[in-house]
């Protein structure tokens, strides 16, 4: 099975900051990676698919990059509404579409 | 607008069974693969099962194989998860999720239900 890791596990930043979350796969997943945002008590929301494609309706301050085993989610200018937990998900293998453990983002 | 509404959750004893349902509307249900994803209390997301749009193929995470069965009724626009031999560690919020279903994004989840809590406890 493909294992996913994320760093950092928690992150605190100020409004307007540029923030980056890293996601690593235990083996190459090409560009088959998605990012989700989840707020407390709510269902996750798809932000990015195929590593760098922005889902419709998602603000352009969110961007994704990477391929193979290392990927990043960047928020170019952090907003108060971005306080949430962010998960990466690989969809390379039918053996399991695994999520990363999550990165909890707090606004200072 | 797309809506996914789960039902059927609740408290069940270890070893018991439960069937979750997910009523879909706002899109052509029969055109899309569907998934179940769980989230244990205070924990991260875990994909559980996938069923193809026509029900022809089903895939499961290892921890539920032989215990859970995903199915769908395209005439009723409804997705199901039959959960047998339930264990305490199955306690979670269960989400049904629609596959995004286009090139480069099959097996990602663009719409989610509100989630339904399953508690396995004696």
PDB file of C-alpha atoms in Angstrom:
ATOM      1  CA  UNK A   1       0.000   0.000   0.000  1.00  0.00           C
ATOM      2  CA  UNK A   2       1.065   3.583  -0.631  1.00  0.00           C
ATOM      3  CA  UNK A   3       1.656   5.591   2.547  1.00  0.00           C
ATOM      4  CA  UNK A   4       1.264   9.347   2.675  1.00  0.00           C
ATOM      5  CA  UNK A   5       2.954  11.746   5.076  1.00  0.00           C
ATOM      6  CA  UNK A   6       2.414  15.466   5.573  1.00  0.00           C
ATOM      7  CA  UNK A   7       4.487  18.185   7.156  1.00  0.00           C
ATOM      8  CA  UNK A   8       4.096  20.108   9.273  1.00  0.00           C
ATOM      9  CA  UNK A   9       1.319  18.517  11.306  1.00  0.00           C
ATOM     10  CA  UNK A  10       0.318  21.925  12.676  1.00  0.00           C
ATOM     11  CA  UNK A  11       0.995  25.390  11.346  1.00  0.00           C
ATOM     12  CA  UNK A  12       0.287  28.857  12.695  1.00  0.00           C
ATOM     13  CA  UNK A  13       0.609  31.858  10.429  1.00  0.00           C
ATOM     14  CA  UNK A  14      -0.636  35.407  10.081  1.00  0.00           C
ATOM     15  CA  UNK A  15      -3.138  36.856   7.637  1.00  0.00           C
ATOM     16  CA  UNK A  16      -1.321  37.696   4.433  1.00  0.00           C
ATOM     17  CA  UNK A  17       1.464  35.138   4.932  1.00  0.00           C
ATOM     18  CA  UNK A  18       2.490  32.693   2.230  1.00  0.00           C
ATOM     19  CA  UNK A  19       2.233  29.169   3.617  1.00  0.00           C
ATOM     20  CA  UNK A  20       3.282  25.816   2.222  1.00  0.00           C
ATOM     21  CA  UNK A  21       2.292  22.291   3.225  1.00  0.00           C
ATOM     22  CA  UNK A  22       4.285  19.299   2.000  1.00  0.00           C
ATOM     23  CA  UNK A  23       2.925  15.849   1.213  1.00  0.00           C
ATOM     24  CA  UNK A  24       5.120  12.847   0.457  1.00  0.00           C
ATOM     25  CA  UNK A  25       4.197   9.459  -0.980  1.00  0.00           C
ATOM     26  CA  UNK A  26       6.011   6.223  -0.149  1.00  0.00           C
ATOM     27  CA  UNK A  27       6.337   5.490  -3.861  1.00  0.00           C
ATOM     28  CA  UNK A  28       5.790   7.387  -7.069  1.00  0.00           C
ATOM     29  CA  UNK A  29       2.186   8.366  -7.713  1.00  0.00           C
ATOM     30  CA  UNK A  30       2.887  10.450 -10.824  1.00  0.00           C
ATOM     31  CA  UNK A  31       0.542  13.444 -10.494  1.00  0.00           C
ATOM     32  CA  UNK A  32      -2.370  11.510  -8.974  1.00  0.00           C
ATOM     33  CA  UNK A  33      -2.677  13.702  -5.905  1.00  0.00           C
ATOM     34  CA  UNK A  34      -5.529  15.773  -4.527  1.00  0.00           C
ATOM     35  CA  UNK A  35      -5.801  18.291  -1.689  1.00  0.00           C
ATOM     36  CA  UNK A  36      -8.822  18.839   0.567  1.00  0.00           C
ATOM     37  CA  UNK A  37      -9.751  21.419   3.176  1.00  0.00           C
ATOM     38  CA  UNK A  38     -11.851  20.412   6.178  1.00  0.00           C
ATOM     39  CA  UNK A  39     -13.332  22.721   8.777  1.00  0.00           C
ATOM     40  CA  UNK A  40     -14.525  21.403  12.165  1.00  0.00           C
ATOM     41  CA  UNK A  41     -17.802  19.533  11.938  1.00  0.00           C
ATOM     42  CA  UNK A  42     -17.946  19.838   8.166  1.00  0.00           C
ATOM     43  CA  UNK A  43     -17.301  17.556   5.231  1.00  0.00           C
ATOM     44  CA  UNK A  44     -14.027  17.990   3.354  1.00  0.00           C
ATOM     45  CA  UNK A  45     -13.857  20.232   0.298  1.00  0.00           C
ATOM     46  CA  UNK A  46     -11.828  19.417  -2.808  1.00  0.00           C
ATOM     47  CA  UNK A  47      -9.262  22.131  -3.556  1.00  0.00           C
ATOM     48  CA  UNK A  48      -6.773  20.662  -6.025  1.00  0.00           C
ATOM     49  CA  UNK A  49      -6.681  17.543  -8.197  1.00  0.00           C
ATOM     50  CA  UNK A  50      -3.991  16.057 -10.429  1.00  0.00           C
ATOM     51  CA  UNK A  51      -1.410  17.765  -8.222  1.00  0.00           C
ATOM     52  CA  UNK A  52      -1.907  21.263  -9.631  1.00  0.00           C
ATOM     53  CA  UNK A  53      -5.397  21.640 -11.128  1.00  0.00           C
ATOM     54  CA  UNK A  54      -7.589  24.065  -9.197  1.00  0.00           C
ATOM     55  CA  UNK A  55     -11.127  22.879  -8.554  1.00  0.00           C
ATOM     56  CA  UNK A  56     -13.828  25.202  -9.839  1.00  0.00           C
ATOM     57  CA  UNK A  57     -14.813  27.869  -7.327  1.00  0.00           C
ATOM     58  CA  UNK A  58     -11.645  27.541  -5.227  1.00  0.00           C
ATOM     59  CA  UNK A  59      -9.837  30.865  -4.684  1.00  0.00           C
ATOM     60  CA  UNK A  60      -6.745  31.359  -6.814  1.00  0.00           C
ATOM     61  CA  UNK A  61      -4.581  31.918  -3.712  1.00  0.00           C
ATOM     62  CA  UNK A  62      -4.514  28.110  -3.450  1.00  0.00           C
ATOM     63  CA  UNK A  63      -2.060  26.296  -5.699  1.00  0.00           C
ATOM     64  CA  UNK A  64      -0.507  22.859  -5.897  1.00  0.00           C
ATOM     65  CA  UNK A  65       2.684  21.506  -7.364  1.00  0.00           C
ATOM     66  CA  UNK A  66       4.849  18.419  -7.501  1.00  0.00           C
ATOM     67  CA  UNK A  67       5.011  14.981  -9.040  1.00  0.00           C
ATOM     68  CA  UNK A  68       6.379  11.572  -8.227  1.00  0.00           C
ATOM     69  CA  UNK A  69       6.687  11.441  -4.451  1.00  0.00           C
ATOM     70  CA  UNK A  70       6.792  15.050  -3.267  1.00  0.00           C
ATOM     71  CA  UNK A  71       3.983  17.591  -3.481  1.00  0.00           C
ATOM     72  CA  UNK A  72       3.146  20.981  -2.033  1.00  0.00           C
ATOM     73  CA  UNK A  73       0.016  22.996  -1.349  1.00  0.00           C
ATOM     74  CA  UNK A  74       0.646  26.733  -1.195  1.00  0.00           C
ATOM     75  CA  UNK A  75      -1.638  29.479   0.012  1.00  0.00           C
ATOM     76  CA  UNK A  76      -0.209  32.683  -1.424  1.00  0.00           C
ATOM     77  CA  UNK A  77      -1.848  35.103   1.000  1.00  0.00           C
ATOM     78  CA  UNK A  78      -3.451  33.510   4.028  1.00  0.00           C
ATOM     79  CA  UNK A  79      -6.986  34.611   4.854  1.00  0.00           C
ATOM     80  CA  UNK A  80      -8.956  34.167   8.103  1.00  0.00           C
ATOM     81  CA  UNK A  81     -11.296  31.723   6.336  1.00  0.00           C
ATOM     82  CA  UNK A  82      -8.349  29.408   5.618  1.00  0.00           C
ATOM     83  CA  UNK A  83      -8.227  28.164   9.202  1.00  0.00           C
ATOM     84  CA  UNK A  84      -8.845  24.430   8.682  1.00  0.00           C
ATOM     85  CA  UNK A  85      -7.195  21.035   8.406  1.00  0.00           C
ATOM     86  CA  UNK A  86      -5.698  20.175   5.026  1.00  0.00           C
ATOM     87  CA  UNK A  87      -5.361  16.626   3.702  1.00  0.00           C
ATOM     88  CA  UNK A  88      -3.574  15.243   0.684  1.00  0.00           C
ATOM     89  CA  UNK A  89      -4.913  12.099  -1.014  1.00  0.00           C
ATOM     90  CA  UNK A  90      -3.261   9.798  -3.517  1.00  0.00           C
ATOM     91  CA  UNK A  91      -5.386   8.109  -6.162  1.00  0.00           C
ATOM     92  CA  UNK A  92      -2.759   6.147  -7.982  1.00  0.00           C
ATOM     93  CA  UNK A  93      -3.647   2.699  -6.723  1.00  0.00           C
ATOM     94  CA  UNK A  94      -6.861   0.673  -6.336  1.00  0.00           C
ATOM     95  CA  UNK A  95      -5.291  -0.949  -3.292  1.00  0.00           C
ATOM     96  CA  UNK A  96      -6.327   2.121  -1.367  1.00  0.00           C
ATOM     97  CA  UNK A  97      -6.899   5.793  -2.094  1.00  0.00           C
ATOM     98  CA  UNK A  98      -4.958   6.893   0.969  1.00  0.00           C
ATOM     99  CA  UNK A  99      -5.055  10.256   2.685  1.00  0.00           C
ATOM    100  CA  UNK A 100      -2.238  11.961   4.498  1.00  0.00           C
ATOM    101  CA  UNK A 101      -2.602  12.489   8.258  1.00  0.00           C
ATOM    102  CA  UNK A 102      -3.552  16.137   7.858  1.00  0.00           C
ATOM    103  CA  UNK A 103      -2.074  19.556   8.591  1.00  0.00           C
ATOM    104  CA  UNK A 104      -3.963  21.765  11.024  1.00  0.00           C
ATOM    105  CA  UNK A 105      -3.693  25.414  10.019  1.00  0.00           C
ATOM    106  CA  UNK A 106      -4.321  28.123  12.577  1.00  0.00           C
ATOM    107  CA  UNK A 107      -4.417  31.865  12.064  1.00  0.00           C
ATOM    108  CA  UNK A 108      -2.343  33.914  14.525  1.00  0.00           C
TER     109      UNK A 108
ATOM    110  CA  UNK B   1     -27.367  21.437  -6.938  1.00  0.00           C
ATOM    111  CA  UNK B   2     -25.678  18.225  -5.914  1.00  0.00           C
ATOM    112  CA  UNK B   3     -26.924  16.765  -2.656  1.00  0.00           C
ATOM    113  CA  UNK B   4     -25.834  13.638  -0.834  1.00  0.00           C
ATOM    114  CA  UNK B   5     -27.778  12.693   2.283  1.00  0.00           C
ATOM    115  CA  UNK B   6     -26.662   9.785   4.447  1.00  0.00           C
ATOM    116  CA  UNK B   7     -28.927   7.855   6.778  1.00  0.00           C
ATOM    117  CA  UNK B   8     -28.917   4.645   8.793  1.00  0.00           C
ATOM    118  CA  UNK B   9     -26.259   5.391  11.358  1.00  0.00           C
ATOM    119  CA  UNK B  10     -26.533   4.841  15.087  1.00  0.00           C
ATOM    120  CA  UNK B  11     -25.285   2.725  17.947  1.00  0.00           C
ATOM    121  CA  UNK B  12     -24.669  -0.978  17.401  1.00  0.00           C
ATOM    122  CA  UNK B  13     -23.073  -3.676  19.532  1.00  0.00           C
ATOM    123  CA  UNK B  14     -19.779  -5.288  18.538  1.00  0.00           C
ATOM    124  CA  UNK B  15     -20.442  -8.070  16.061  1.00  0.00           C
ATOM    125  CA  UNK B  16     -23.624  -6.396  14.879  1.00  0.00           C
ATOM    126  CA  UNK B  17     -24.674  -5.075  11.508  1.00  0.00           C
ATOM    127  CA  UNK B  18     -25.830  -1.783  10.076  1.00  0.00           C
ATOM    128  CA  UNK B  19     -26.746  -0.555   6.602  1.00  0.00           C
ATOM    129  CA  UNK B  20     -25.980   2.989   5.592  1.00  0.00           C
ATOM    130  CA  UNK B  21     -27.795   4.686   2.736  1.00  0.00           C
ATOM    131  CA  UNK B  22     -26.875   7.769   0.736  1.00  0.00           C
ATOM    132  CA  UNK B  23     -29.587   9.474  -1.299  1.00  0.00           C
ATOM    133  CA  UNK B  24     -28.175  11.409  -4.230  1.00  0.00           C
ATOM    134  CA  UNK B  25     -29.740  14.233  -6.217  1.00  0.00           C
ATOM    135  CA  UNK B  26     -28.752  17.068  -8.506  1.00  0.00           C
ATOM    136  CA  UNK B  27     -26.630  14.981 -10.898  1.00  0.00           C
ATOM    137  CA  UNK B  28     -26.957  11.904 -13.102  1.00  0.00           C
ATOM    138  CA  UNK B  29     -26.156   9.322 -10.443  1.00  0.00           C
ATOM    139  CA  UNK B  30     -25.670   6.449 -12.879  1.00  0.00           C
ATOM    140  CA  UNK B  31     -22.824   8.304 -14.616  1.00  0.00           C
ATOM    141  CA  UNK B  32     -20.530   8.529 -11.594  1.00  0.00           C
ATOM    142  CA  UNK B  33     -18.488   6.219  -9.405  1.00  0.00           C
ATOM    143  CA  UNK B  34     -19.272   6.600  -5.721  1.00  0.00           C
ATOM    144  CA  UNK B  35     -17.285   6.154  -2.524  1.00  0.00           C
ATOM    145  CA  UNK B  36     -17.554   5.814   1.226  1.00  0.00           C
ATOM    146  CA  UNK B  37     -14.968   7.589   3.399  1.00  0.00           C
ATOM    147  CA  UNK B  38     -14.763   7.410   7.174  1.00  0.00           C
ATOM    148  CA  UNK B  39     -13.359   9.647   9.881  1.00  0.00           C
ATOM    149  CA  UNK B  40     -12.861   8.229  13.360  1.00  0.00           C
ATOM    150  CA  UNK B  41     -13.459  10.715  16.188  1.00  0.00           C
ATOM    151  CA  UNK B  42     -10.662  13.277  16.245  1.00  0.00           C
ATOM    152  CA  UNK B  43      -8.781  11.463  13.487  1.00  0.00           C
ATOM    153  CA  UNK B  44      -8.071  11.848   9.791  1.00  0.00           C
ATOM    154  CA  UNK B  45      -9.865  10.650   6.698  1.00  0.00           C
ATOM    155  CA  UNK B  46      -9.829   7.039   5.521  1.00  0.00           C
ATOM    156  CA  UNK B  47     -11.193   5.853   2.196  1.00  0.00           C
ATOM    157  CA  UNK B  48     -13.406   2.799   2.679  1.00  0.00           C
ATOM    158  CA  UNK B  49     -14.892   1.622  -0.601  1.00  0.00           C
ATOM    159  CA  UNK B  50     -15.516   2.457  -4.261  1.00  0.00           C
ATOM    160  CA  UNK B  51     -18.245   1.260  -6.588  1.00  0.00           C
ATOM    161  CA  UNK B  52     -18.141   1.986 -10.287  1.00  0.00           C
ATOM    162  CA  UNK B  53     -21.001   3.879 -11.889  1.00  0.00           C
ATOM    163  CA  UNK B  54     -22.639   0.740 -13.234  1.00  0.00           C
ATOM    164  CA  UNK B  55     -21.902  -1.371 -10.159  1.00  0.00           C
ATOM    165  CA  UNK B  56     -19.576  -3.616 -12.160  1.00  0.00           C
ATOM    166  CA  UNK B  57     -16.553  -3.306  -9.890  1.00  0.00           C
ATOM    167  CA  UNK B  58     -16.081  -2.704  -6.208  1.00  0.00           C
ATOM    168  CA  UNK B  59     -12.926  -1.996  -4.207  1.00  0.00           C
ATOM    169  CA  UNK B  60     -12.344  -1.901  -0.465  1.00  0.00           C
ATOM    170  CA  UNK B  61      -9.709  -0.905   2.009  1.00  0.00           C
ATOM    171  CA  UNK B  62      -8.118  -3.961   3.641  1.00  0.00           C
ATOM    172  CA  UNK B  63      -9.607  -3.375   7.088  1.00  0.00           C
ATOM    173  CA  UNK B  64     -13.208  -3.812   5.848  1.00  0.00           C
ATOM    174  CA  UNK B  65     -12.791  -6.466   3.172  1.00  0.00           C
ATOM    175  CA  UNK B  66     -15.155  -9.422   3.755  1.00  0.00           C
ATOM    176  CA  UNK B  67     -17.108  -7.394   6.360  1.00  0.00           C
ATOM    177  CA  UNK B  68     -18.476  -4.425   4.401  1.00  0.00           C
ATOM    178  CA  UNK B  69     -20.297  -4.431   1.070  1.00  0.00           C
ATOM    179  CA  UNK B  70     -20.827  -1.380  -1.093  1.00  0.00           C
ATOM    180  CA  UNK B  71     -23.753  -1.396  -3.496  1.00  0.00           C
ATOM    181  CA  UNK B  72     -25.958   0.999  -5.423  1.00  0.00           C
ATOM    182  CA  UNK B  73     -29.412   1.208  -6.948  1.00  0.00           C
ATOM    183  CA  UNK B  74     -29.241   3.517  -9.930  1.00  0.00           C
ATOM    184  CA  UNK B  75     -33.027   3.435 -10.312  1.00  0.00           C
ATOM    185  CA  UNK B  76     -33.330   4.939  -6.832  1.00  0.00           C
ATOM    186  CA  UNK B  77     -30.231   7.185  -6.983  1.00  0.00           C
ATOM    187  CA  UNK B  78     -29.033   5.589  -3.782  1.00  0.00           C
ATOM    188  CA  UNK B  79     -25.700   4.274  -2.530  1.00  0.00           C
ATOM    189  CA  UNK B  80     -25.434   1.723   0.271  1.00  0.00           C
ATOM    190  CA  UNK B  81     -22.871   0.353   2.689  1.00  0.00           C
ATOM    191  CA  UNK B  82     -23.733  -2.914   4.400  1.00  0.00           C
ATOM    192  CA  UNK B  83     -21.560  -3.219   7.484  1.00  0.00           C
ATOM    193  CA  UNK B  84     -21.303  -6.618   9.192  1.00  0.00           C
ATOM    194  CA  UNK B  85     -19.190  -7.974  12.063  1.00  0.00           C
ATOM    195  CA  UNK B  86     -18.742  -4.455  13.364  1.00  0.00           C
ATOM    196  CA  UNK B  87     -15.874  -3.678  15.692  1.00  0.00           C
ATOM    197  CA  UNK B  88     -15.224  -0.850  18.122  1.00  0.00           C
ATOM    198  CA  UNK B  89     -12.587   0.498  15.740  1.00  0.00           C
ATOM    199  CA  UNK B  90     -15.261   0.971  13.050  1.00  0.00           C
ATOM    200  CA  UNK B  91     -16.704   3.807  15.141  1.00  0.00           C
ATOM    201  CA  UNK B  92     -16.565   6.856  12.890  1.00  0.00           C
ATOM    202  CA  UNK B  93     -18.441   9.406  10.867  1.00  0.00           C
ATOM    203  CA  UNK B  94     -19.122   7.845   7.480  1.00  0.00           C
ATOM    204  CA  UNK B  95     -19.330  10.084   4.433  1.00  0.00           C
ATOM    205  CA  UNK B  96     -20.615   9.168   1.022  1.00  0.00           C
ATOM    206  CA  UNK B  97     -18.723  11.001  -1.675  1.00  0.00           C
ATOM    207  CA  UNK B  98     -19.216  11.509  -5.373  1.00  0.00           C
ATOM    208  CA  UNK B  99     -16.318  10.757  -7.681  1.00  0.00           C
ATOM    209  CA  UNK B 100     -15.240  13.825  -9.635  1.00  0.00           C
ATOM    210  CA  UNK B 101     -15.268  11.592 -12.638  1.00  0.00           C
ATOM    211  CA  UNK B 102     -13.370  13.306 -15.389  1.00  0.00           C
ATOM    212  CA  UNK B 103      -9.987  12.836 -16.979  1.00  0.00           C
ATOM    213  CA  UNK B 104      -7.232  13.234 -14.433  1.00  0.00           C
ATOM    214  CA  UNK B 105      -9.579  13.281 -11.494  1.00  0.00           C
ATOM    215  CA  UNK B 106     -11.246   9.897 -11.316  1.00  0.00           C
ATOM    216  CA  UNK B 107     -11.062   8.681  -7.690  1.00  0.00           C
ATOM    217  CA  UNK B 108     -11.109  12.151  -6.178  1.00  0.00           C
ATOM    218  CA  UNK B 109     -14.170  13.347  -4.295  1.00  0.00           C
ATOM    219  CA  UNK B 110     -15.880  16.570  -5.353  1.00  0.00           C
ATOM    220  CA  UNK B 111     -19.110  16.362  -3.352  1.00  0.00           C
ATOM    221  CA  UNK B 112     -19.617  14.888   0.105  1.00  0.00           C
ATOM    222  CA  UNK B 113     -22.596  14.154   2.280  1.00  0.00           C
ATOM    223  CA  UNK B 114     -22.922  15.679   5.726  1.00  0.00           C
ATOM    224  CA  UNK B 115     -21.685  12.461   7.310  1.00  0.00           C
ATOM    225  CA  UNK B 116     -23.419   9.946   9.564  1.00  0.00           C
ATOM    226  CA  UNK B 117     -22.100   8.696  12.888  1.00  0.00           C
ATOM    227  CA  UNK B 118     -21.733   4.980  13.516  1.00  0.00           C
ATOM    228  CA  UNK B 119     -20.883   4.010  17.076  1.00  0.00           C
ATOM    229  CA  UNK B 120     -19.921   0.428  17.873  1.00  0.00           C
ATOM    230  CA  UNK B 121     -20.197  -0.110  21.596  1.00  0.00           C
ATOM    231  CA  UNK B 122     -21.642  -2.516  24.109  1.00  0.00           C
TER     232      UNK B 122
END
